[in-house]
Coordinates of C-alpha atoms in Angstrom, one line a residue:
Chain D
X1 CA -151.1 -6.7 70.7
X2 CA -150.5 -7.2 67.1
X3 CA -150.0 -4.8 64.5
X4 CA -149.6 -4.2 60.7
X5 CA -149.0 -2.7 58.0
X6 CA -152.2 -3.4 55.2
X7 CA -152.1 -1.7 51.4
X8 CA -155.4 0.4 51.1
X9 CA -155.2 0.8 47.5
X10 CA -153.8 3.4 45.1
X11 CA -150.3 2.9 46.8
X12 CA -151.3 4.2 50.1
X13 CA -151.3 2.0 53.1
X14 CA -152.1 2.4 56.9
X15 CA -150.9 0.7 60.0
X16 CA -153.8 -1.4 61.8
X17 CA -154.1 -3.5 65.1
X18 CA -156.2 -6.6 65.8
X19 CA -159.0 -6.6 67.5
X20 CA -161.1 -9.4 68.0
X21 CA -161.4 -10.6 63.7
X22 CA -160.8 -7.3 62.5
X23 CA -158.0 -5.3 61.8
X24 CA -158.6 -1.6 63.0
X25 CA -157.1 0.5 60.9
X26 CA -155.7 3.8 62.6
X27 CA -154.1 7.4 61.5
X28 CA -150.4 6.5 60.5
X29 CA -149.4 5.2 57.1
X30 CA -147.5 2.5 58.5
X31 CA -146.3 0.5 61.7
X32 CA -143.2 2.7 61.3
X33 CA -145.0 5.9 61.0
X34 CA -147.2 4.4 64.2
X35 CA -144.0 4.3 66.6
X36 CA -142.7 7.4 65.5
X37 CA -145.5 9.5 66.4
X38 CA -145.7 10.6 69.9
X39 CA -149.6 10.2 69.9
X40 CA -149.2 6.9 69.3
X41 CA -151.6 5.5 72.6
X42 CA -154.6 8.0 71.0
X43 CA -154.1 7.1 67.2
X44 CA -154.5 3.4 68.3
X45 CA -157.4 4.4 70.5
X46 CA -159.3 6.0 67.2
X47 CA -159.7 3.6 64.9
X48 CA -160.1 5.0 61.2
X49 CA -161.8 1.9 59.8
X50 CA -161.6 -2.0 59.7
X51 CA -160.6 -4.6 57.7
X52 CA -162.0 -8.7 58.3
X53 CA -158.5 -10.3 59.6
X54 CA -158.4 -12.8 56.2
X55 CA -159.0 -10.0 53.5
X56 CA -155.3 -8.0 54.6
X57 CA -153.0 -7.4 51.8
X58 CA -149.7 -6.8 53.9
X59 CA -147.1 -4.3 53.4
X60 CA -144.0 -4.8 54.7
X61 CA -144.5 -4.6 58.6
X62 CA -142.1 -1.2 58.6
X63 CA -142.1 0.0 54.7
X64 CA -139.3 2.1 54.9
X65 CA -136.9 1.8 58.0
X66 CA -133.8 4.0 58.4
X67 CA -131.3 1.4 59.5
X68 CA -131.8 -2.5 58.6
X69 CA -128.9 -4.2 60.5
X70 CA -128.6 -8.3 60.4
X71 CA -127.2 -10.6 62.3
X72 CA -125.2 -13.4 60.8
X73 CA -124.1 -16.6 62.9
X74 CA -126.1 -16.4 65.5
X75 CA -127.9 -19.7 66.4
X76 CA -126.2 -22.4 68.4
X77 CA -127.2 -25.3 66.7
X78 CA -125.9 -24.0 63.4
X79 CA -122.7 -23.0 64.4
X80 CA -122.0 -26.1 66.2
X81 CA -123.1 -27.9 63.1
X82 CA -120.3 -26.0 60.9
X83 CA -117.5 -27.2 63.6
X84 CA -117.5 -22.9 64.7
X85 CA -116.9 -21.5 68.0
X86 CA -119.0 -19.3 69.6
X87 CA -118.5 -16.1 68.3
X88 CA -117.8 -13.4 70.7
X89 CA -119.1 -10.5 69.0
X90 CA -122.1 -10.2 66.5
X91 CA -121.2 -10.0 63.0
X92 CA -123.6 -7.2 61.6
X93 CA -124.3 -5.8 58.2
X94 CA -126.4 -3.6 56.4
X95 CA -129.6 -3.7 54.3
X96 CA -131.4 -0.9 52.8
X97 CA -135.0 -0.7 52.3
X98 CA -135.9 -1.3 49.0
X99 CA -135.2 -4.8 49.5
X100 CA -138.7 -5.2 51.7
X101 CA -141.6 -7.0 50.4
X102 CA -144.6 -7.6 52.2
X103 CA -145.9 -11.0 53.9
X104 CA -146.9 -12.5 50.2
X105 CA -145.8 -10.5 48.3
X106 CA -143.5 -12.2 45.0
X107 CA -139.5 -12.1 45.7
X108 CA -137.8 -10.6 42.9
X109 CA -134.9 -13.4 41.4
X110 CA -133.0 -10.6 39.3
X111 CA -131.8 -12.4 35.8
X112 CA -127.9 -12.0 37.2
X113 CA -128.8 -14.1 39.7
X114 CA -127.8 -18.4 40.6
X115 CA -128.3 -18.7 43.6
X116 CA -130.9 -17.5 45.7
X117 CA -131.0 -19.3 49.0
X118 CA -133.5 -18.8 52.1
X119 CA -133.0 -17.5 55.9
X120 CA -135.6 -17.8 57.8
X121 CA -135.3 -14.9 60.7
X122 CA -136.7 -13.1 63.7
X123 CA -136.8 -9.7 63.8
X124 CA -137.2 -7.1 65.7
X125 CA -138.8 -3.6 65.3
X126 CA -137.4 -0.8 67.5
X127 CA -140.2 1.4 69.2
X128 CA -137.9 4.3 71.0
X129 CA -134.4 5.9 70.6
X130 CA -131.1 3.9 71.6
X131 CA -128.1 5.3 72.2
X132 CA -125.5 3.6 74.6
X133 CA -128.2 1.3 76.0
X134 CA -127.3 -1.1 78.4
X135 CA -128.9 -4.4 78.2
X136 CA -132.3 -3.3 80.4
X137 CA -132.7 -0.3 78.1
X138 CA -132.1 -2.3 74.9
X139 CA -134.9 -4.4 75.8
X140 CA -137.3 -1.8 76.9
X141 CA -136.6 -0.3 73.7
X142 CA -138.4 -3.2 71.9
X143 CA -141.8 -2.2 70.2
X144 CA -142.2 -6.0 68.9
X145 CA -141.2 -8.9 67.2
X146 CA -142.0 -10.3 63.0
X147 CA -140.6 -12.2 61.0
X148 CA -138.1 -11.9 58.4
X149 CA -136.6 -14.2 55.3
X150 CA -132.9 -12.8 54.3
X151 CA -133.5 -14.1 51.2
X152 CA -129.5 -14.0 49.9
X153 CA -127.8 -14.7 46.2
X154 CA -124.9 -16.2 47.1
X155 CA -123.5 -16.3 43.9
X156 CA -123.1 -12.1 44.8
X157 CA -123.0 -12.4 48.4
X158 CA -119.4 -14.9 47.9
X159 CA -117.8 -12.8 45.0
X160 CA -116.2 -10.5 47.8
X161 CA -115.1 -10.6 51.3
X162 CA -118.3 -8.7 52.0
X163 CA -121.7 -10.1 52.1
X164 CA -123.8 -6.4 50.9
X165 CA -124.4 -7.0 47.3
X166 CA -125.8 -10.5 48.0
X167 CA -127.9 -9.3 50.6
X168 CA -129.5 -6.2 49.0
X169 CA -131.1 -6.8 46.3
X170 CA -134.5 -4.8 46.0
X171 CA -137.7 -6.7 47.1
X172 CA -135.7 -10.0 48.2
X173 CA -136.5 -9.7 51.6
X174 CA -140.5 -10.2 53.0
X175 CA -140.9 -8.2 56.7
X176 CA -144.5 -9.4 58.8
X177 CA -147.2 -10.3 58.2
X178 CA -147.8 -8.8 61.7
X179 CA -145.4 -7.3 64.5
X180 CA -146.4 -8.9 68.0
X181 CA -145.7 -6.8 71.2
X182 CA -143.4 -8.4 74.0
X183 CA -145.6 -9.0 76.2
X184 CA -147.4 -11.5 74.0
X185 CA -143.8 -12.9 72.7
X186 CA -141.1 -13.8 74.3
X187 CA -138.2 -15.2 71.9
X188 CA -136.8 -17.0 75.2
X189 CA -139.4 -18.6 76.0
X190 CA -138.4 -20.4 72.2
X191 CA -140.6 -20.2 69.8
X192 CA -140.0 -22.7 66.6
X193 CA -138.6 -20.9 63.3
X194 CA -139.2 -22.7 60.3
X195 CA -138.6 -22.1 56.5
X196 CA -140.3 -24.8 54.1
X197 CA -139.8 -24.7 50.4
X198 CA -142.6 -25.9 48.0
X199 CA -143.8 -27.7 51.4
X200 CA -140.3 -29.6 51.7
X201 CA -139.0 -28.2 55.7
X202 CA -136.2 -26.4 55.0
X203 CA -135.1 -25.0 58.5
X204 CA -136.6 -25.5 62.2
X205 CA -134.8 -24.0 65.2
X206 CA -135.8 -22.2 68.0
X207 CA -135.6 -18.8 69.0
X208 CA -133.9 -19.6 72.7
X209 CA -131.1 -20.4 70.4
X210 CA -129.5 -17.4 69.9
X211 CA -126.2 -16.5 71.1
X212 CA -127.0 -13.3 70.9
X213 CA -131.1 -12.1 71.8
X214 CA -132.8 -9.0 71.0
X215 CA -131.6 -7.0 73.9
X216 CA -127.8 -7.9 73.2
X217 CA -128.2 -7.0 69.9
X218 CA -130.0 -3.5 70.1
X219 CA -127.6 -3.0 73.1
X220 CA -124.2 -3.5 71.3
X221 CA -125.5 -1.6 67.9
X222 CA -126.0 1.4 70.0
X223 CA -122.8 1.2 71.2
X224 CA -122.2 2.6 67.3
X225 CA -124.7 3.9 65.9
X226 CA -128.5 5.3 67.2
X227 CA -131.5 3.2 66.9
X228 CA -134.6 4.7 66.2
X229 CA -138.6 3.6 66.0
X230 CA -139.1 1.6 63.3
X231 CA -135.6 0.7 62.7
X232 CA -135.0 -3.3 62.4
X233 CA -132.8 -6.4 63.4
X234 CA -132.9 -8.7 61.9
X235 CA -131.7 -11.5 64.1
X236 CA -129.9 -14.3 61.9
X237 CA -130.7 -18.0 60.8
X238 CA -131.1 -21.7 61.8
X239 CA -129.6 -24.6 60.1
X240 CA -130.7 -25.9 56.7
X241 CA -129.9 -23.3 54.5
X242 CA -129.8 -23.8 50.8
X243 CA -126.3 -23.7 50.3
X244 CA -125.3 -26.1 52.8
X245 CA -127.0 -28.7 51.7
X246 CA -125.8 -31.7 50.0
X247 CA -126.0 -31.0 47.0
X248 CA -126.3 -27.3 47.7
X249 CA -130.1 -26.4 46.6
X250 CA -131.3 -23.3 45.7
X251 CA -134.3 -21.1 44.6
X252 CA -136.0 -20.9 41.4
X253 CA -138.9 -18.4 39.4
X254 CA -142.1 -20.2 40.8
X255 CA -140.6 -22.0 44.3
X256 CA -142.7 -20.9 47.0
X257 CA -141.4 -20.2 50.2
X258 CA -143.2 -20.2 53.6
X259 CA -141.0 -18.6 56.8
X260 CA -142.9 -18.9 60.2
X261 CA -142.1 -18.0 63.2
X262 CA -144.5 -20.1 66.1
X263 CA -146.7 -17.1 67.8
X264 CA -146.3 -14.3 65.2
X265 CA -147.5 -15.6 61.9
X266 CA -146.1 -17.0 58.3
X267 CA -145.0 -15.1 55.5
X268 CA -145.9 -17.0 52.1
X269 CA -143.8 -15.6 49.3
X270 CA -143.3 -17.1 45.6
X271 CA -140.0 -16.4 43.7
X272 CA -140.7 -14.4 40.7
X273 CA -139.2 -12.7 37.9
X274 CA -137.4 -8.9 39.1
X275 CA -140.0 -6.6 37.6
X276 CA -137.7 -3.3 38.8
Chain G
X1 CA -120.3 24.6 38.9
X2 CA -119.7 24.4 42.5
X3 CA -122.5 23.0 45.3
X4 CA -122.5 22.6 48.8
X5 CA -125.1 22.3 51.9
X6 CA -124.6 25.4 54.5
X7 CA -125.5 26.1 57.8
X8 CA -127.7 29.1 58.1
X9 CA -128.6 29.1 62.2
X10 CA -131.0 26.9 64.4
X11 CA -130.7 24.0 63.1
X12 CA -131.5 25.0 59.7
X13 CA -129.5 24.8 56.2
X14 CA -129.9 25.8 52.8
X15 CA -128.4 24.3 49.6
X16 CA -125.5 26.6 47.9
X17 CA -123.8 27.5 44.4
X18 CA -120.5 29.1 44.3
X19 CA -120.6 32.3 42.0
X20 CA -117.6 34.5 41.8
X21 CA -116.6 35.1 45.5
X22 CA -119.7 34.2 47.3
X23 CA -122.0 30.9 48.0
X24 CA -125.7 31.9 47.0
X25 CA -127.9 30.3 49.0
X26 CA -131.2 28.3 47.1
X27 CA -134.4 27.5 47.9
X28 CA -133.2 23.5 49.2
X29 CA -132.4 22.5 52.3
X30 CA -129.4 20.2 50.8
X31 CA -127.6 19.6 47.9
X32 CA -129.8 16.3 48.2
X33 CA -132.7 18.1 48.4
X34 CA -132.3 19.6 45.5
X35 CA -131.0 16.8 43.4
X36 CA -134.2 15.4 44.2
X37 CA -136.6 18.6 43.0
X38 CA -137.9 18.6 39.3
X39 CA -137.4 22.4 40.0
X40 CA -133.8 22.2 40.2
X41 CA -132.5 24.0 37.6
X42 CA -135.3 26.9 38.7
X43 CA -134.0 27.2 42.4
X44 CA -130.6 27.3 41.4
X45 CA -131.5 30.9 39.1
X46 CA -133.3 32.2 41.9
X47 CA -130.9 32.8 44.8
X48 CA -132.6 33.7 48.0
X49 CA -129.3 35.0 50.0
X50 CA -125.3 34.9 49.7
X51 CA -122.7 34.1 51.9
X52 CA -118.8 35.3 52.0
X53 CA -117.5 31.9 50.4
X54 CA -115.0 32.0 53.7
X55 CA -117.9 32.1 56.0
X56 CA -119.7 28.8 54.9
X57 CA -120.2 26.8 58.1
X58 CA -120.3 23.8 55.8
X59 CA -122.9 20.7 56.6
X60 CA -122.4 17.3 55.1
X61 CA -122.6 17.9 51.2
X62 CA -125.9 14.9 51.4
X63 CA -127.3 15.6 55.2
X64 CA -129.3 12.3 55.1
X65 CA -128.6 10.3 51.6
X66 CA -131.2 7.5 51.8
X67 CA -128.1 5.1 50.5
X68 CA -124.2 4.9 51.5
X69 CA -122.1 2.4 49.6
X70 CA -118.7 2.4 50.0
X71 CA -115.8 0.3 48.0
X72 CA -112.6 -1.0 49.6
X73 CA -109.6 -2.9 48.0
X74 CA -110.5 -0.4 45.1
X75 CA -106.5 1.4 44.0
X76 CA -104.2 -0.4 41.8
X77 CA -101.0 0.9 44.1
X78 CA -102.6 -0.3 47.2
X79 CA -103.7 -3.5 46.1
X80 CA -99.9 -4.1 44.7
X81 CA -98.3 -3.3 47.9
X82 CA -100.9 -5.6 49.5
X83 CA -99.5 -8.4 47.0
X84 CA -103.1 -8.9 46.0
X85 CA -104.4 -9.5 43.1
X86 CA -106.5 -7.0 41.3
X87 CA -110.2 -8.0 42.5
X88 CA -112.9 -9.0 39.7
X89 CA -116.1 -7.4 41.2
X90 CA -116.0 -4.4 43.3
X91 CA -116.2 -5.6 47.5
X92 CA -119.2 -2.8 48.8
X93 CA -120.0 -2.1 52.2
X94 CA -122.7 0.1 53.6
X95 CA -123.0 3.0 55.6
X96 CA -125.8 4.6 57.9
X97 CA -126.4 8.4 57.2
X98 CA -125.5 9.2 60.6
X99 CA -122.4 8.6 60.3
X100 CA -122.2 12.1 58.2
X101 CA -120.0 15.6 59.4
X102 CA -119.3 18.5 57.8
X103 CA -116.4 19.3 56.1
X104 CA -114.9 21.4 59.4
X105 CA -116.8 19.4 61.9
X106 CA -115.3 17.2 64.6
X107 CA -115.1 13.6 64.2
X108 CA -116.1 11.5 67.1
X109 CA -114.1 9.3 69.1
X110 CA -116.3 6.7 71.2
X111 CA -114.7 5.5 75.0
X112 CA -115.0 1.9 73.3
X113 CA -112.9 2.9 70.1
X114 CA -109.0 2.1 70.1
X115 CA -107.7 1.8 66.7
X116 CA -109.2 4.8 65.1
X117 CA -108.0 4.9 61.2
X118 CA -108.3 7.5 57.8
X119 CA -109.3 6.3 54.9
X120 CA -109.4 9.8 52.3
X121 CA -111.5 9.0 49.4
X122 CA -113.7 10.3 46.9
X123 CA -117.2 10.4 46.9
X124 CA -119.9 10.5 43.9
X125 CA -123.2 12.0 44.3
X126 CA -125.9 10.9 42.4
X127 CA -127.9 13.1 40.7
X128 CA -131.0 10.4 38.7
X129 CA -132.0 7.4 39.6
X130 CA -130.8 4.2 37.8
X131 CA -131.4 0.7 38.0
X132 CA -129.8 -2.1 35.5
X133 CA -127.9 0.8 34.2
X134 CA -124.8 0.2 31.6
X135 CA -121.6 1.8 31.8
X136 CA -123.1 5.0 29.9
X137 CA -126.6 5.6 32.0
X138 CA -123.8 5.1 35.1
X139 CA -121.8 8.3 34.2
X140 CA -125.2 10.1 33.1
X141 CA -126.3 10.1 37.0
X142 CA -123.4 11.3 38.3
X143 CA -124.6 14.7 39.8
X144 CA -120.6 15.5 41.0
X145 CA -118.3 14.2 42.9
X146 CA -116.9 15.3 46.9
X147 CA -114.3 14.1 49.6
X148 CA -115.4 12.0 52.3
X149 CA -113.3 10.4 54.7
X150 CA -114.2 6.7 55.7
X151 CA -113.2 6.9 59.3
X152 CA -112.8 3.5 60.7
X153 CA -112.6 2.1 63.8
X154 CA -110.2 -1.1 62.7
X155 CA -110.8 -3.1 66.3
X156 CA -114.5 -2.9 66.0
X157 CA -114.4 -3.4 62.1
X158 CA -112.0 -6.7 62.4
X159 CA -114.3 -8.0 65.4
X160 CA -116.1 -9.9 63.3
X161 CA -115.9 -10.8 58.8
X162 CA -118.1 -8.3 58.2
X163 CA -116.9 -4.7 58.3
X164 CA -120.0 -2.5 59.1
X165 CA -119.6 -2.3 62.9
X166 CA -116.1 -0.7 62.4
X167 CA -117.4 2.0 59.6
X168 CA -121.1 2.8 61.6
X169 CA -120.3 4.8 64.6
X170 CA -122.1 7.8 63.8
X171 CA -120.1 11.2 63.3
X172 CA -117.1 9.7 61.8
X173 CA -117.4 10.2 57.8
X174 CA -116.9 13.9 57.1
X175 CA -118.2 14.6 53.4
X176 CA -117.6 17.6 51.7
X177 CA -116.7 20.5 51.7
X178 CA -118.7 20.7 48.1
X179 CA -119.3 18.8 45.2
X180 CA -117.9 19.6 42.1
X181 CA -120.6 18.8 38.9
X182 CA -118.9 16.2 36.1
X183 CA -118.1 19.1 33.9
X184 CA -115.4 20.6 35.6
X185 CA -114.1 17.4 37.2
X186 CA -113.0 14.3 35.8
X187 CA -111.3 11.6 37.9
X188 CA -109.6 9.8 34.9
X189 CA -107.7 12.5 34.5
X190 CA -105.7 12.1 37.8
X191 CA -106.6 14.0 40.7
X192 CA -104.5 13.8 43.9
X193 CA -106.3 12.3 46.6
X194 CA -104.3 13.3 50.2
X195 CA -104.7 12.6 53.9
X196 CA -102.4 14.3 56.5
X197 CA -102.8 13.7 60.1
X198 CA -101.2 16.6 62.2
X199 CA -99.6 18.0 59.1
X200 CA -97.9 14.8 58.4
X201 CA -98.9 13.1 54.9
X202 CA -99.9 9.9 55.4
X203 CA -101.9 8.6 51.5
X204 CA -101.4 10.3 48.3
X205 CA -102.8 8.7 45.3
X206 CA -104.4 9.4 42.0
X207 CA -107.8 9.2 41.1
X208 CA -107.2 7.5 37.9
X209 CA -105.8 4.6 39.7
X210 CA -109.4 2.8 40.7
X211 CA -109.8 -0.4 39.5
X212 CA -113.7 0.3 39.3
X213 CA -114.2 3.9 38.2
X214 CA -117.4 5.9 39.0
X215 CA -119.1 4.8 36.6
X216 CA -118.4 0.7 36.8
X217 CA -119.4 1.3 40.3
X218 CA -122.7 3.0 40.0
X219 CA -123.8 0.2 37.0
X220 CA -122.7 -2.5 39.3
X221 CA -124.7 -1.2 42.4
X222 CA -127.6 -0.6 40.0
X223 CA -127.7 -4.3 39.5
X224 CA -128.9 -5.2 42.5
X225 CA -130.3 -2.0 44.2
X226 CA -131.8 1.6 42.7
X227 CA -130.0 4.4 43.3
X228 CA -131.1 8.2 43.5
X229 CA -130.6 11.6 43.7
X230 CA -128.8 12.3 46.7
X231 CA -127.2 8.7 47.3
X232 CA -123.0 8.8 47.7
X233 CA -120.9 6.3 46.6
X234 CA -117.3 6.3 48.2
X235 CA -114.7 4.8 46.0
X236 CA -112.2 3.3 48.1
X237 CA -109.2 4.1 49.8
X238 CA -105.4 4.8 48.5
X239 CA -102.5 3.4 50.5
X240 CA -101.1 4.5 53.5
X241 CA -103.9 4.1 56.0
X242 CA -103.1 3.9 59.8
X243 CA -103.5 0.2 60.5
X244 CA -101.0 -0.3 57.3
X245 CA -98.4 1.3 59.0
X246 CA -95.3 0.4 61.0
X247 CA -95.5 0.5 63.8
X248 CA -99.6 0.7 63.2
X249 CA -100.5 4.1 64.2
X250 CA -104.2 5.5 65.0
X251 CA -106.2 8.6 65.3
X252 CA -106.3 10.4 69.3
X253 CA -108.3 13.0 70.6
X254 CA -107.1 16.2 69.6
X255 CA -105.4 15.4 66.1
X256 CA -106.2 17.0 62.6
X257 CA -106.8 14.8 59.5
X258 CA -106.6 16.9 56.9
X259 CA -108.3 15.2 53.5
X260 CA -108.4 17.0 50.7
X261 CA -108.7 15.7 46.6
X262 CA -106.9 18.4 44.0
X263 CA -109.9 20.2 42.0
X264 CA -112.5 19.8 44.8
X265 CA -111.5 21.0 48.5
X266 CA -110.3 19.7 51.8
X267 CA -111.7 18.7 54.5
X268 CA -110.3 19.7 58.0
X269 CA -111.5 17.9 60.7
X270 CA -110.3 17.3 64.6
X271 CA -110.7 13.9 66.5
X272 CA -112.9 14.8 69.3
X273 CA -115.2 13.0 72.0
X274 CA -117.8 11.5 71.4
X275 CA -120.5 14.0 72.6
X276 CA -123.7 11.7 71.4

């Protein structure tokens, strides 16, 4: 199954699931709204209206989740390409909301800002409470998988030991266009990420890469702290990264940048001016 | 003037103004609640109960702020002892709401937790949303200021660069017991700021020693995110913290950190299990 979030116009917005090449819209504002209601088998079973698949203006898959958690150094590849070790634990941070966009929406590249860079990501939406989960509860806990870019200034993000203030700048970070259920995606089965800029591939890995998957991750952040539906992971990036390339490369007003994940869907987003 | 957020029974609580010897209760369910109504000023004339001021069974000042940041590395003493340098841009961190206790409530101690640490420090509230704010819009917003205490689980937070997993475990960060509006509090002119642990003082600074004041913090958050009514800002930490000390001491089940800033109030907590 695949789900969404679509603008309806005059700010409002309602989750939808495909069927056939329509999107049904049903009774919750958003994909967030969608998990956290415990009618959620009826409201999808009532559609409220439809939308043909190609005329969807996407929101951000979950518009406002409570907790945004991101994981950094997390793909083999990459960290054998910096000369790294394994880590042993996750390194986690924080994101808040406001930096969501939807799947084309314009990033905002705030004046104060050099170096905007890409991260192509996999994440995952949280569809029922975690607290203390093992690894089987983690990934029954799962409502689905998007994608994700962690669009970063690291001009900010490298002015202090911690990354926050280059990773949370508001509407920097596009969340869909779609969330696809697990049992139509399977990250292990590895599924090719991707992040092109102006058509140039940027970043290509695979999503069997991870150190640490879906389950690990949503099983060791409840060690801490509660999960809840609609919450998100975001799961950290491949290789090929703006700032490690030779020279370093990053983004400018009008750059447009296309993050795919193989089996969920692209997210087309141009880099333009902060309007906030 | 005096606010705070009270438990009133089942789960409920109500916003609260200290007059003379009693908290009247108003017609919010939190001191962010009403930060957030255009009414505010008319709730707070139309008291709808009282309370002994003794009998407050105090929640978290904020129950659910929809933004934590928190500064570290932020007092001149500290940072000399440390024989650092004095940093150029503030290093912010984020916290999840859950994290939130009252001002008397128990902190919690996880089974995976082994270097439990105090951090006292004081918290701003704000009270109007800002974004790309200078130094002057900054100290408009400020609704008040409180005392939180950045609880820290140091093995969990040095796991990894990134510091998040070591301040997220939810139920650690007591805020309160009120917040005190900018009028009758001024951190430049040199609060104490304490923490005792089983009566035994462990920090005591001054709050005109931050290298980034209030104000500097909430313009340079404002750069990159909005913030509003309701948010908290934590300002840092003065010296003295467990892991700092020798031999490095932490926090057990059963001890009291006491944290307390001079003009505001104390809060008085007891390390206890982790019930969640």
């Amino acid at each position: 199954m695949k789900l969404t979030t679509v603008r309806t116009g005059n700010g409002a917005t309602s989750a939808a699931v495909q069927r056939g090449d329509v999107w049904e819209l049903v009774a919750a504002d958003d994909v967030g709204a969608l998990l956290n209601s415990p009618e959620r088998d009826e409201i999808l079973a009532r559609p409220t209206g439809s939308l043909p698949l190609g005329a969807a203006d996407f929101a951000p898959v979950v518009i406002a989740p409570r907790k945004i958690l991101c994981c950094g150094h997390n793909y083999r590849a990459h960290i054998a390409e910096m000369g790294r070790d394994a880590p042993e634990f996750p390194t986690l941070f924080a994101k808040f909301a406001d930096t969501l966009v939807g799947a084309a929406d314009d990033i905002a590249l705030a004046p104060s800002v050099s170096a905007l860079d890409w991260e192509a990501e996999l994440a995952v939406v949280v569809g029922s409470t975690v607290r203390h989960a093992d690894r089987d509860e983690a990934a029954a806990a799962i409502a689905g998988y998007t994608v994700a870019n962690d669009i970063s200034a690291r001009d900010w993000q490298n002015r202090t030991p911690q990354w926050l203030q280059g990773k949370a700048f508001d509407g920097t970070t596009p969340l869909g266009p779609v969330m696809v259920t697990p049992d139509e995606f399977d990250p292990a089965e590895g599924a090719r990420i991707t992040c092109s800029v102006n058509g140039v591939l940027r970043q290509s890995g695979s999503t069997d890469d991870l150190v640490f998957d879906a389950a690990h991750l949503l099983s060791y952040i409840s060690e801490f702290t509660a999960l809840r539906p609609g919450d998100i992971v975001l799961t950290g990036t491949p290789s090929g990264v703006g700032a490690a390339a030779t020279p370093p490369t990053f983004l400018g007003a009008g750059d447009v940048v296309e993050t795919a994940v193989e089996g969920i869907g692209m997210l087309i987003n141009i880099i333009g001016k902060d309007a906030s």
